[in-house]
């Protein structure tokens, strides 16, 4: 697990981008109060998901409007059809840690 930031750095309903071992990761504080981490790149167009809107447990790609389920990485609407990698997150002593082994098996 790699320390990313303090949990206070990611307000509820927001996402930040972090470089983790050369991979851009979007760390998201979902509306359910849980923290999530996904590859910070839409599987449809190479744009940063961290710049999109958080709604419930989804993150929207700001360019074309696809939403991705933060728990599974699966797109919930077109134009994206491929999932994004999802990384395990732990919050310890107010700090967010991410494992770079995708929990959904997607590695692209």
mmCIF file of N, CA, C and O in Angstrom:
data_model
loop_
_atom_site.group_PDB
_atom_site.id
_atom_site.type_symbol
_atom_site.label_atom_id
_atom_site.label_comp_id
_atom_site.label_asym_id
_atom_site.label_seq_id
_atom_site.Cartn_x
_atom_site.Cartn_y
_atom_site.Cartn_z
ATOM 1 N N UNK A 1 0.841 -1.188 0.000
ATOM 2 C CA UNK A 1 0.000 0.000 0.000
ATOM 3 C C UNK A 1 0.884 1.249 0.000
ATOM 4 O O UNK A 1 1.878 1.311 0.722
ATOM 5 N N UNK A 2 0.475 2.208 -0.799
ATOM 6 C CA UNK A 2 1.233 3.449 -0.943
ATOM 7 C C UNK A 2 0.404 4.600 -0.395
ATOM 8 O O UNK A 2 -0.765 4.755 -0.753
ATOM 9 N N UNK A 3 1.019 5.412 0.476
ATOM 10 C CA UNK A 3 0.315 6.563 1.034
ATOM 11 C C UNK A 3 0.114 7.597 -0.064
ATOM 12 O O UNK A 3 1.042 7.947 -0.787
ATOM 13 N N UNK A 4 -1.128 8.088 -0.176
ATOM 14 C CA UNK A 4 -1.459 9.076 -1.202
ATOM 15 C C UNK A 4 -1.562 10.474 -0.606
ATOM 16 O O UNK A 4 -0.923 11.403 -1.064
ATOM 17 N N UNK A 5 -2.411 10.611 0.418
ATOM 18 C CA UNK A 5 -2.652 11.927 1.016
ATOM 19 C C UNK A 5 -3.463 11.748 2.291
ATOM 20 O O UNK A 5 -3.852 10.636 2.636
ATOM 21 N N UNK A 6 -3.753 12.847 2.934
ATOM 22 C CA UNK A 6 -4.644 12.844 4.084
ATOM 23 C C UNK A 6 -6.081 12.744 3.586
ATOM 24 O O UNK A 6 -6.421 13.291 2.535
ATOM 25 N N UNK A 7 -6.917 12.052 4.328
ATOM 26 C CA UNK A 7 -8.332 11.947 3.960
ATOM 27 C C UNK A 7 -8.982 13.336 3.899
ATOM 28 O O UNK A 7 -9.892 13.572 3.107
ATOM 29 N N UNK A 8 -8.469 14.261 4.686
ATOM 30 C CA UNK A 8 -9.008 15.627 4.679
ATOM 31 C C UNK A 8 -8.748 16.348 3.355
ATOM 32 O O UNK A 8 -9.403 17.339 3.044
ATOM 33 N N UNK A 9 -7.783 15.860 2.575
ATOM 34 C CA UNK A 9 -7.447 16.490 1.291
ATOM 35 C C UNK A 9 -8.449 16.177 0.194
ATOM 36 O O UNK A 9 -8.388 16.758 -0.897
ATOM 37 N N UNK A 10 -9.365 15.230 0.459
ATOM 38 C CA UNK A 10 -10.354 14.828 -0.551
ATOM 39 C C UNK A 10 -11.747 15.013 0.052
ATOM 40 O O UNK A 10 -12.276 14.116 0.712
ATOM 41 N N UNK A 11 -12.359 16.180 -0.155
ATOM 42 C CA UNK A 11 -13.682 16.425 0.403
ATOM 43 C C UNK A 11 -14.727 15.456 -0.160
ATOM 44 O O UNK A 11 -14.583 14.959 -1.282
ATOM 45 N N UNK A 12 -15.757 15.198 0.618
ATOM 46 C CA UNK A 12 -16.845 14.332 0.167
ATOM 47 C C UNK A 12 -17.408 14.869 -1.151
ATOM 48 O O UNK A 12 -17.639 16.069 -1.304
ATOM 49 N N UNK A 13 -17.576 13.951 -2.127
ATOM 50 C CA UNK A 13 -18.105 14.334 -3.433
ATOM 51 C C UNK A 13 -17.054 14.898 -4.374
ATOM 52 O O UNK A 13 -17.388 15.459 -5.416
ATOM 53 N N UNK A 14 -15.761 14.728 -4.017
ATOM 54 C CA UNK A 14 -14.684 15.274 -4.846
ATOM 55 C C UNK A 14 -13.705 14.173 -5.242
ATOM 56 O O UNK A 14 -13.707 13.077 -4.686
ATOM 57 N N UNK A 15 -12.871 14.500 -6.239
ATOM 58 C CA UNK A 15 -11.821 13.591 -6.699
ATOM 59 C C UNK A 15 -10.530 14.382 -6.857
ATOM 60 O O UNK A 15 -10.552 15.560 -7.201
ATOM 61 N N UNK A 16 -9.413 13.711 -6.591
ATOM 62 C CA UNK A 16 -8.109 14.311 -6.840
ATOM 63 C C UNK A 16 -7.311 13.347 -7.713
ATOM 64 O O UNK A 16 -7.613 12.158 -7.772
ATOM 65 N N UNK A 17 -6.301 13.856 -8.374
ATOM 66 C CA UNK A 17 -5.417 13.023 -9.170
ATOM 67 C C UNK A 17 -4.087 12.878 -8.444
ATOM 68 O O UNK A 17 -3.588 13.839 -7.864
ATOM 69 N N UNK A 18 -3.548 11.664 -8.472
ATOM 70 C CA UNK A 18 -2.256 11.400 -7.839
ATOM 71 C C UNK A 18 -1.420 10.529 -8.757
ATOM 72 O O UNK A 18 -1.945 9.626 -9.406
ATOM 73 N N UNK A 19 -0.125 10.808 -8.801
ATOM 74 C CA UNK A 19 0.801 9.968 -9.547
ATOM 75 C C UNK A 19 1.321 8.901 -8.591
ATOM 76 O O UNK A 19 1.951 9.214 -7.591
ATOM 77 N N UNK A 20 1.024 7.644 -8.905
ATOM 78 C CA UNK A 20 1.446 6.537 -8.063
ATOM 79 C C UNK A 20 2.317 5.614 -8.908
ATOM 80 O O UNK A 20 1.818 4.925 -9.797
ATOM 81 N N UNK A 21 3.602 5.656 -8.665
ATOM 82 C CA UNK A 21 4.554 4.834 -9.427
ATOM 83 C C UNK A 21 4.383 5.009 -10.931
ATOM 84 O O UNK A 21 4.399 4.045 -11.691
ATOM 85 N N UNK A 22 4.166 6.251 -11.372
ATOM 86 C CA UNK A 22 4.038 6.538 -12.798
ATOM 87 C C UNK A 22 2.661 6.331 -13.378
ATOM 88 O O UNK A 22 2.463 6.488 -14.585
ATOM 89 N N UNK A 23 1.694 5.971 -12.550
ATOM 90 C CA UNK A 23 0.314 5.765 -13.003
ATOM 91 C C UNK A 23 -0.560 6.851 -12.386
ATOM 92 O O UNK A 23 -0.523 7.055 -11.168
ATOM 93 N N UNK A 24 -1.330 7.547 -13.215
ATOM 94 C CA UNK A 24 -2.259 8.548 -12.694
ATOM 95 C C UNK A 24 -3.488 7.839 -12.124
ATOM 96 O O UNK A 24 -4.122 7.034 -12.811
ATOM 97 N N UNK A 25 -3.790 8.138 -10.871
ATOM 98 C CA UNK A 25 -4.900 7.518 -10.157
ATOM 99 C C UNK A 25 -5.835 8.610 -9.660
ATOM 100 O O UNK A 25 -5.373 9.622 -9.123
ATOM 101 N N UNK A 26 -7.129 8.404 -9.863
ATOM 102 C CA UNK A 26 -8.139 9.310 -9.307
ATOM 103 C C UNK A 26 -8.567 8.742 -7.954
ATOM 104 O O UNK A 26 -9.030 7.596 -7.875
ATOM 105 N N UNK A 27 -8.377 9.524 -6.898
ATOM 106 C CA UNK A 27 -8.828 9.152 -5.561
ATOM 107 C C UNK A 27 -10.105 9.932 -5.310
ATOM 108 O O UNK A 27 -10.132 11.156 -5.429
ATOM 109 N N UNK A 28 -11.169 9.199 -4.999
ATOM 110 C CA UNK A 28 -12.511 9.786 -4.928
ATOM 111 C C UNK A 28 -13.119 9.552 -3.551
ATOM 112 O O UNK A 28 -13.036 8.451 -3.005
ATOM 113 N N UNK A 29 -13.742 10.602 -3.019
ATOM 114 C CA UNK A 29 -14.512 10.495 -1.775
ATOM 115 C C UNK A 29 -15.974 10.446 -2.197
ATOM 116 O O UNK A 29 -16.569 11.464 -2.532
ATOM 117 N N UNK A 30 -16.520 9.231 -2.225
ATOM 118 C CA UNK A 30 -17.885 9.032 -2.710
ATOM 119 C C UNK A 30 -18.941 9.618 -1.799
ATOM 120 O O UNK A 30 -18.694 9.905 -0.623
ATOM 121 N N UNK A 31 -20.135 9.767 -2.366
ATOM 122 C CA UNK A 31 -21.268 10.270 -1.592
ATOM 123 C C UNK A 31 -21.649 9.319 -0.460
ATOM 124 O O UNK A 31 -22.352 9.705 0.469
ATOM 125 N N UNK A 32 -21.184 8.050 -0.542
ATOM 126 C CA UNK A 32 -21.451 7.079 0.520
ATOM 127 C C UNK A 32 -20.416 7.173 1.645
ATOM 128 O O UNK A 32 -20.393 6.351 2.537
ATOM 129 N N UNK A 33 -19.538 8.190 1.574
ATOM 130 C CA UNK A 33 -18.495 8.474 2.550
ATOM 131 C C UNK A 33 -17.307 7.521 2.470
ATOM 132 O O UNK A 33 -16.400 7.602 3.290
ATOM 133 N N UNK A 34 -17.287 6.622 1.481
ATOM 134 C CA UNK A 34 -16.144 5.728 1.284
ATOM 135 C C UNK A 34 -15.163 6.373 0.300
ATOM 136 O O UNK A 34 -15.524 7.268 -0.460
ATOM 137 N N UNK A 35 -13.924 5.900 0.337
ATOM 138 C CA UNK A 35 -12.899 6.370 -0.596
ATOM 139 C C UNK A 35 -12.640 5.295 -1.643
ATOM 140 O O UNK A 35 -12.639 4.096 -1.329
ATOM 141 N N UNK A 36 -12.421 5.730 -2.881
ATOM 142 C CA UNK A 36 -12.199 4.834 -3.999
ATOM 143 C C UNK A 36 -10.991 5.317 -4.792
ATOM 144 O O UNK A 36 -10.632 6.495 -4.735
ATOM 145 N N UNK A 37 -10.401 4.400 -5.567
ATOM 146 C CA UNK A 37 -9.305 4.773 -6.457
ATOM 147 C C UNK A 37 -9.482 4.031 -7.778
ATOM 148 O O UNK A 37 -9.712 2.817 -7.798
ATOM 149 N N UNK A 38 -9.413 4.781 -8.876
ATOM 150 C CA UNK A 38 -9.505 4.217 -10.226
ATOM 151 C C UNK A 38 -8.423 4.858 -11.090
ATOM 152 O O UNK A 38 -7.910 5.934 -10.766
ATOM 153 N N UNK A 39 -8.081 4.193 -12.188
ATOM 154 C CA UNK A 39 -7.143 4.790 -13.136
ATOM 155 C C UNK A 39 -7.735 6.116 -13.591
ATOM 156 O O UNK A 39 -8.905 6.204 -13.950
ATOM 157 N N UNK A 40 -6.923 7.151 -13.563
ATOM 158 C CA UNK A 40 -7.399 8.501 -13.881
ATOM 159 C C UNK A 40 -7.367 8.747 -15.388
ATOM 160 O O UNK A 40 -6.781 9.709 -15.870
ATOM 161 N N UNK A 41 -8.005 7.831 -16.120
ATOM 162 C CA UNK A 41 -8.099 7.988 -17.569
ATOM 163 C C UNK A 41 -9.332 7.250 -18.059
ATOM 164 O O UNK A 41 -9.478 6.047 -17.817
ATOM 165 N N UNK A 42 -10.190 7.957 -18.752
ATOM 166 C CA UNK A 42 -11.393 7.360 -19.317
ATOM 167 C C UNK A 42 -10.986 6.276 -20.316
ATOM 168 O O UNK A 42 -10.043 6.460 -21.091
ATOM 169 N N UNK A 43 -11.694 5.155 -20.308
ATOM 170 C CA UNK A 43 -11.376 4.065 -21.230
ATOM 171 C C UNK A 43 -11.852 4.358 -22.653
ATOM 172 O O UNK A 43 -11.481 3.666 -23.584
ATOM 173 N N UNK A 44 -12.641 5.398 -22.817
ATOM 174 C CA UNK A 44 -13.132 5.778 -24.145
ATOM 175 C C UNK A 44 -12.240 6.832 -24.798
ATOM 176 O O UNK A 44 -11.906 6.741 -25.966
ATOM 177 N N UNK A 45 -11.885 7.846 -24.035
ATOM 178 C CA UNK A 45 -11.028 8.928 -24.534
ATOM 179 C C UNK A 45 -10.000 9.216 -23.446
ATOM 180 O O UNK A 45 -10.316 9.177 -22.260
ATOM 181 N N UNK A 46 -8.796 9.489 -23.831
ATOM 182 C CA UNK A 46 -7.699 9.654 -22.862
ATOM 183 C C UNK A 46 -7.781 11.001 -22.145
ATOM 184 O O UNK A 46 -6.962 11.887 -22.347
ATOM 185 N N UNK A 47 -8.803 11.151 -21.299
ATOM 186 C CA UNK A 47 -8.961 12.359 -20.497
ATOM 187 C C UNK A 47 -9.050 11.967 -19.025
ATOM 188 O O UNK A 47 -9.425 10.843 -18.683
ATOM 189 N N UNK A 48 -8.703 12.903 -18.162
ATOM 190 C CA UNK A 48 -8.656 12.649 -16.720
ATOM 191 C C UNK A 48 -10.052 12.535 -16.118
ATOM 192 O O UNK A 48 -10.840 13.483 -16.188
ATOM 193 N N UNK A 49 -10.343 11.390 -15.520
ATOM 194 C CA UNK A 49 -11.627 11.212 -14.841
ATOM 195 C C UNK A 49 -11.727 12.067 -13.587
ATOM 196 O O UNK A 49 -12.826 12.444 -13.163
ATOM 197 N N UNK A 50 -10.578 12.391 -12.975
ATOM 198 C CA UNK A 50 -10.588 13.179 -11.738
ATOM 199 C C UNK A 50 -11.171 14.573 -11.947
ATOM 200 O O UNK A 50 -11.537 15.241 -10.984
ATOM 201 N N UNK A 51 -11.268 15.003 -13.196
ATOM 202 C CA UNK A 51 -11.853 16.318 -13.486
ATOM 203 C C UNK A 51 -13.368 16.246 -13.658
ATOM 204 O O UNK A 51 -14.019 17.262 -13.885
ATOM 205 N N UNK A 52 -13.917 15.034 -13.550
ATOM 206 C CA UNK A 52 -15.355 14.843 -13.726
ATOM 207 C C UNK A 52 -16.121 14.974 -12.422
ATOM 208 O O UNK A 52 -15.554 15.190 -11.352
ATOM 209 N N UNK A 53 -17.413 14.799 -12.526
ATOM 210 C CA UNK A 53 -18.325 14.966 -11.398
ATOM 211 C C UNK A 53 -18.566 13.639 -10.687
ATOM 212 O O UNK A 53 -18.772 12.609 -11.321
ATOM 213 N N UNK A 54 -18.531 13.685 -9.349
ATOM 214 C CA UNK A 54 -18.845 12.524 -8.523
ATOM 215 C C UNK A 54 -20.337 12.543 -8.232
ATOM 216 O O UNK A 54 -20.891 13.567 -7.840
ATOM 217 N N UNK A 55 -20.989 11.398 -8.448
ATOM 218 C CA UNK A 55 -22.405 11.272 -8.113
ATOM 219 C C UNK A 55 -22.625 9.887 -7.539
ATOM 220 O O UNK A 55 -22.424 8.888 -8.238
ATOM 221 N N UNK A 56 -22.999 9.832 -6.274
ATOM 222 C CA UNK A 56 -23.161 8.541 -5.614
ATOM 223 C C UNK A 56 -21.837 7.800 -5.606
ATOM 224 O O UNK A 56 -20.835 8.291 -5.101
ATOM 225 N N UNK A 57 -21.827 6.608 -6.208
ATOM 226 C CA UNK A 57 -20.603 5.800 -6.320
ATOM 227 C C UNK A 57 -20.130 5.756 -7.764
ATOM 228 O O UNK A 57 -19.605 4.746 -8.229
ATOM 229 N N UNK A 58 -20.350 6.859 -8.496
ATOM 230 C CA UNK A 58 -19.895 6.925 -9.885
ATOM 231 C C UNK A 58 -19.070 8.191 -10.104
ATOM 232 O O UNK A 58 -19.208 9.171 -9.374
ATOM 233 N N UNK A 59 -18.232 8.125 -11.134
ATOM 234 C CA UNK A 59 -17.417 9.262 -11.540
ATOM 235 C C UNK A 59 -17.651 9.473 -13.028
ATOM 236 O O UNK A 59 -17.563 8.532 -13.816
ATOM 237 N N UNK A 60 -17.978 10.705 -13.403
ATOM 238 C CA UNK A 60 -18.319 11.019 -14.783
ATOM 239 C C UNK A 60 -17.100 11.520 -15.549
ATOM 240 O O UNK A 60 -16.316 12.317 -15.045
ATOM 241 N N UNK A 61 -16.973 11.060 -16.789
ATOM 242 C CA UNK A 61 -15.973 11.620 -17.701
ATOM 243 C C UNK A 61 -16.543 12.935 -18.212
ATOM 244 O O UNK A 61 -17.627 12.959 -18.810
ATOM 245 N N UNK A 62 -15.829 14.018 -18.002
ATOM 246 C CA UNK A 62 -16.336 15.347 -18.350
ATOM 247 C C UNK A 62 -16.438 15.558 -19.854
ATOM 248 O O UNK A 62 -17.191 16.421 -20.307
ATOM 249 N N UNK A 63 -15.710 14.794 -20.659
ATOM 250 C CA UNK A 63 -15.687 15.038 -22.095
ATOM 251 C C UNK A 63 -16.934 14.522 -22.815
ATOM 252 O O UNK A 63 -17.569 15.265 -23.560
ATOM 253 N N UNK A 64 -17.295 13.261 -22.586
ATOM 254 C CA UNK A 64 -18.429 12.677 -23.300
ATOM 255 C C UNK A 64 -19.551 12.188 -22.389
ATOM 256 O O UNK A 64 -20.554 11.679 -22.870
ATOM 257 N N UNK A 65 -19.381 12.284 -21.079
ATOM 258 C CA UNK A 65 -20.474 11.979 -20.160
ATOM 259 C C UNK A 65 -20.598 10.545 -19.688
ATOM 260 O O UNK A 65 -21.547 10.224 -18.979
ATOM 261 N N UNK A 66 -19.677 9.661 -20.063
ATOM 262 C CA UNK A 66 -19.748 8.293 -19.531
ATOM 263 C C UNK A 66 -19.517 8.339 -18.027
ATOM 264 O O UNK A 66 -18.737 9.143 -17.534
ATOM 265 N N UNK A 67 -20.194 7.462 -17.315
ATOM 266 C CA UNK A 67 -19.988 7.341 -15.873
ATOM 267 C C UNK A 67 -19.398 5.973 -15.587
ATOM 268 O O UNK A 67 -19.736 5.000 -16.243
ATOM 269 N N UNK A 68 -18.528 5.925 -14.583
ATOM 270 C CA UNK A 68 -17.888 4.677 -14.185
ATOM 271 C C UNK A 68 -18.226 4.376 -12.739
ATOM 272 O O UNK A 68 -18.149 5.254 -11.882
ATOM 273 N N UNK A 69 -18.629 3.122 -12.469
ATOM 274 C CA UNK A 69 -18.915 2.673 -11.112
ATOM 275 C C UNK A 69 -17.579 2.588 -10.373
ATOM 276 O O UNK A 69 -16.668 1.872 -10.808
ATOM 277 N N UNK A 70 -17.443 3.300 -9.283
ATOM 278 C CA UNK A 70 -16.183 3.357 -8.541
ATOM 279 C C UNK A 70 -15.851 2.039 -7.844
ATOM 280 O O UNK A 70 -14.703 1.789 -7.511
ATOM 281 N N UNK A 71 -16.855 1.184 -7.653
ATOM 282 C CA UNK A 71 -16.624 -0.099 -6.987
ATOM 283 C C UNK A 71 -16.123 -1.160 -7.954
ATOM 284 O O UNK A 71 -15.361 -2.042 -7.579
ATOM 285 N N UNK A 72 -16.562 -1.080 -9.232
ATOM 286 C CA UNK A 72 -16.231 -2.134 -10.199
ATOM 287 C C UNK A 72 -15.417 -1.638 -11.385
ATOM 288 O O UNK A 72 -14.841 -2.450 -12.111
ATOM 289 N N UNK A 73 -15.423 -0.329 -11.629
ATOM 290 C CA UNK A 73 -14.755 0.228 -12.798
ATOM 291 C C UNK A 73 -15.583 0.143 -14.066
ATOM 292 O O UNK A 73 -15.199 0.674 -15.110
ATOM 293 N N UNK A 74 -16.736 -0.506 -14.001
ATOM 294 C CA UNK A 74 -17.579 -0.688 -15.185
ATOM 295 C C UNK A 74 -18.254 0.618 -15.590
ATOM 296 O O UNK A 74 -18.731 1.366 -14.730
ATOM 297 N N UNK A 75 -18.309 0.893 -16.899
ATOM 298 C CA UNK A 75 -19.053 2.066 -17.359
ATOM 299 C C UNK A 75 -20.547 1.822 -17.181
ATOM 300 O O UNK A 75 -21.021 0.700 -17.370
ATOM 301 N N UNK A 76 -21.274 2.859 -16.803
ATOM 302 C CA UNK A 76 -22.717 2.718 -16.614
ATOM 303 C C UNK A 76 -23.483 3.330 -17.773
ATOM 304 O O UNK A 76 -24.714 3.355 -17.741
ATOM 305 N N UNK A 77 -22.766 3.831 -18.765
ATOM 306 C CA UNK A 77 -23.425 4.396 -19.943
ATOM 307 C C UNK A 77 -22.419 4.682 -21.041
ATOM 308 O O UNK A 77 -21.220 4.776 -20.792
ATOM 309 N N UNK A 78 -22.921 4.787 -22.250
ATOM 310 C CA UNK A 78 -22.082 5.060 -23.421
ATOM 311 C C UNK A 78 -21.554 6.483 -23.371
ATOM 312 O O UNK A 78 -22.119 7.324 -22.692
ATOM 313 N N UNK A 79 -20.487 6.792 -24.093
ATOM 314 C CA UNK A 79 -19.868 5.977 -25.133
ATOM 315 C C UNK A 79 -18.835 4.977 -24.624
ATOM 316 O O UNK A 79 -18.400 4.118 -25.382
ATOM 317 N N UNK A 80 -18.419 5.035 -23.379
ATOM 318 C CA UNK A 80 -17.432 4.078 -22.871
ATOM 319 C C UNK A 80 -18.056 2.692 -22.790
ATOM 320 O O UNK A 80 -19.212 2.536 -22.372
ATOM 321 N N UNK A 81 -17.286 1.678 -23.184
ATOM 322 C CA UNK A 81 -17.754 0.293 -23.099
ATOM 323 C C UNK A 81 -16.786 -0.580 -22.318
ATOM 324 O O UNK A 81 -17.132 -1.691 -21.939
ATOM 325 N N UNK A 82 -15.568 -0.096 -22.069
ATOM 326 C CA UNK A 82 -14.547 -0.859 -21.352
ATOM 327 C C UNK A 82 -14.404 -0.320 -19.926
ATOM 328 O O UNK A 82 -14.447 0.889 -19.713
ATOM 329 N N UNK A 83 -14.198 -1.213 -18.955
ATOM 330 C CA UNK A 83 -13.997 -0.762 -17.573
ATOM 331 C C UNK A 83 -12.629 -0.115 -17.388
ATOM 332 O O UNK A 83 -11.729 -0.281 -18.220
ATOM 333 N N UNK A 84 -12.495 0.620 -16.296
ATOM 334 C CA UNK A 84 -11.202 1.184 -15.897
ATOM 335 C C UNK A 84 -10.697 0.389 -14.691
ATOM 336 O O UNK A 84 -11.493 -0.183 -13.941
ATOM 337 N N UNK A 85 -9.370 0.333 -14.484
ATOM 338 C CA UNK A 85 -8.841 -0.365 -13.308
ATOM 339 C C UNK A 85 -9.305 0.292 -12.007
ATOM 340 O O UNK A 85 -9.366 1.519 -11.905
ATOM 341 N N UNK A 86 -9.630 -0.543 -11.034
ATOM 342 C CA UNK A 86 -10.028 -0.104 -9.693
ATOM 343 C C UNK A 86 -8.976 -0.614 -8.719
ATOM 344 O O UNK A 86 -8.584 -1.778 -8.777
ATOM 345 N N UNK A 87 -8.516 0.262 -7.834
ATOM 346 C CA UNK A 87 -7.455 -0.098 -6.895
ATOM 347 C C UNK A 87 -7.989 -0.111 -5.465
ATOM 348 O O UNK A 87 -8.764 0.776 -5.082
ATOM 349 N N UNK A 88 -7.572 -1.098 -4.660
ATOM 350 C CA UNK A 88 -7.996 -1.153 -3.259
ATOM 351 C C UNK A 88 -7.505 0.077 -2.485
ATOM 352 O O UNK A 88 -6.384 0.540 -2.691
ATOM 353 N N UNK A 89 -8.364 0.568 -1.600
ATOM 354 C CA UNK A 89 -8.056 1.744 -0.779
ATOM 355 C C UNK A 89 -8.222 1.382 0.696
ATOM 356 O O UNK A 89 -9.160 0.687 1.066
ATOM 357 N N UNK A 90 -7.300 1.867 1.509
ATOM 358 C CA UNK A 90 -7.429 1.761 2.965
ATOM 359 C C UNK A 90 -7.232 3.149 3.550
ATOM 360 O O UNK A 90 -6.402 3.918 3.059
ATOM 361 N N UNK A 91 -8.000 3.453 4.590
ATOM 362 C CA UNK A 91 -7.795 4.694 5.339
ATOM 363 C C UNK A 91 -7.295 4.284 6.717
ATOM 364 O O UNK A 91 -7.969 3.551 7.442
ATOM 365 N N UNK A 92 -6.065 4.731 7.030
ATOM 366 C CA UNK A 92 -5.436 4.411 8.308
ATOM 367 C C UNK A 92 -4.997 5.704 8.978
ATOM 368 O O UNK A 92 -4.260 6.479 8.373
ATOM 369 N N UNK A 93 -5.459 5.921 10.191
ATOM 370 C CA UNK A 93 -5.071 7.110 10.959
ATOM 371 C C UNK A 93 -5.268 8.391 10.152
ATOM 372 O O UNK A 93 -4.426 9.287 10.162
ATOM 373 N N UNK A 94 -6.369 8.451 9.391
ATOM 374 C CA UNK A 94 -6.685 9.648 8.629
ATOM 375 C C UNK A 94 -5.909 9.810 7.337
ATOM 376 O O UNK A 94 -5.998 10.849 6.686
ATOM 377 N N UNK A 95 -5.144 8.789 6.947
ATOM 378 C CA UNK A 95 -4.348 8.833 5.723
ATOM 379 C C UNK A 95 -4.904 7.822 4.721
ATOM 380 O O UNK A 95 -5.312 6.715 5.102
ATOM 381 N N UNK A 96 -4.892 8.190 3.428
ATOM 382 C CA UNK A 96 -5.381 7.313 2.376
ATOM 383 C C UNK A 96 -4.203 6.551 1.765
ATOM 384 O O UNK A 96 -3.210 7.148 1.365
ATOM 385 N N UNK A 97 -4.361 5.226 1.681
ATOM 386 C CA UNK A 97 -3.370 4.340 1.068
ATOM 387 C C UNK A 97 -4.029 3.587 -0.081
ATOM 388 O O UNK A 97 -5.196 3.191 0.020
ATOM 389 N N UNK A 98 -3.274 3.379 -1.163
ATOM 390 C CA UNK A 98 -3.790 2.672 -2.338
ATOM 391 C C UNK A 98 -2.826 1.553 -2.705
ATOM 392 O O UNK A 98 -1.609 1.736 -2.690
ATOM 393 N N UNK A 99 -3.394 0.389 -3.045
ATOM 394 C CA UNK A 99 -2.612 -0.719 -3.597
ATOM 395 C C UNK A 99 -2.706 -0.622 -5.113
ATOM 396 O O UNK A 99 -3.782 -0.385 -5.665
ATOM 397 N N UNK A 100 -1.596 -0.806 -5.798
ATOM 398 C CA UNK A 100 -1.598 -0.687 -7.261
ATOM 399 C C UNK A 100 -1.909 -2.002 -7.967
ATOM 400 O O UNK A 100 -1.746 -2.123 -9.161
ATOM 401 N N UNK A 101 -2.400 -2.998 -7.230
ATOM 402 C CA UNK A 101 -2.875 -4.240 -7.831
ATOM 403 C C UNK A 101 -4.376 -4.098 -8.031
ATOM 404 O O UNK A 101 -5.126 -4.067 -7.054
ATOM 405 N N UNK A 102 -4.838 -3.959 -9.286
ATOM 406 C CA UNK A 102 -6.266 -3.732 -9.528
ATOM 407 C C UNK A 102 -7.146 -4.832 -8.912
ATOM 408 O O UNK A 102 -6.848 -6.015 -9.079
ATOM 409 N N UNK A 103 -8.185 -4.415 -8.221
ATOM 410 C CA UNK A 103 -9.095 -5.382 -7.592
ATOM 411 C C UNK A 103 -10.085 -5.965 -8.579
ATOM 412 O O UNK A 103 -10.700 -6.978 -8.316
ATOM 413 N N UNK A 104 -10.238 -5.328 -9.743
ATOM 414 C CA UNK A 104 -11.186 -5.821 -10.741
ATOM 415 C C UNK A 104 -10.496 -6.545 -11.899
ATOM 416 O O UNK A 104 -11.142 -6.911 -12.872
ATOM 417 N N UNK A 105 -9.187 -6.744 -11.802
ATOM 418 C CA UNK A 105 -8.462 -7.494 -12.819
ATOM 419 C C UNK A 105 -8.173 -6.744 -14.102
ATOM 420 O O UNK A 105 -7.527 -7.259 -15.002
ATOM 421 N N UNK A 106 -8.621 -5.489 -14.210
ATOM 422 C CA UNK A 106 -8.369 -4.681 -15.405
ATOM 423 C C UNK A 106 -7.007 -4.026 -15.257
ATOM 424 O O UNK A 106 -6.727 -3.394 -14.234
ATOM 425 N N UNK A 107 -6.159 -4.146 -16.262
ATOM 426 C CA UNK A 107 -4.816 -3.607 -16.132
ATOM 427 C C UNK A 107 -4.459 -2.569 -17.182
ATOM 428 O O UNK A 107 -3.411 -1.969 -17.119
ATOM 429 N N UNK A 108 -5.296 -2.345 -18.139
ATOM 430 C CA UNK A 108 -4.919 -1.471 -19.278
ATOM 431 C C UNK A 108 -4.335 -0.180 -18.879
ATOM 432 O O UNK A 108 -4.073 0.533 -18.232
#
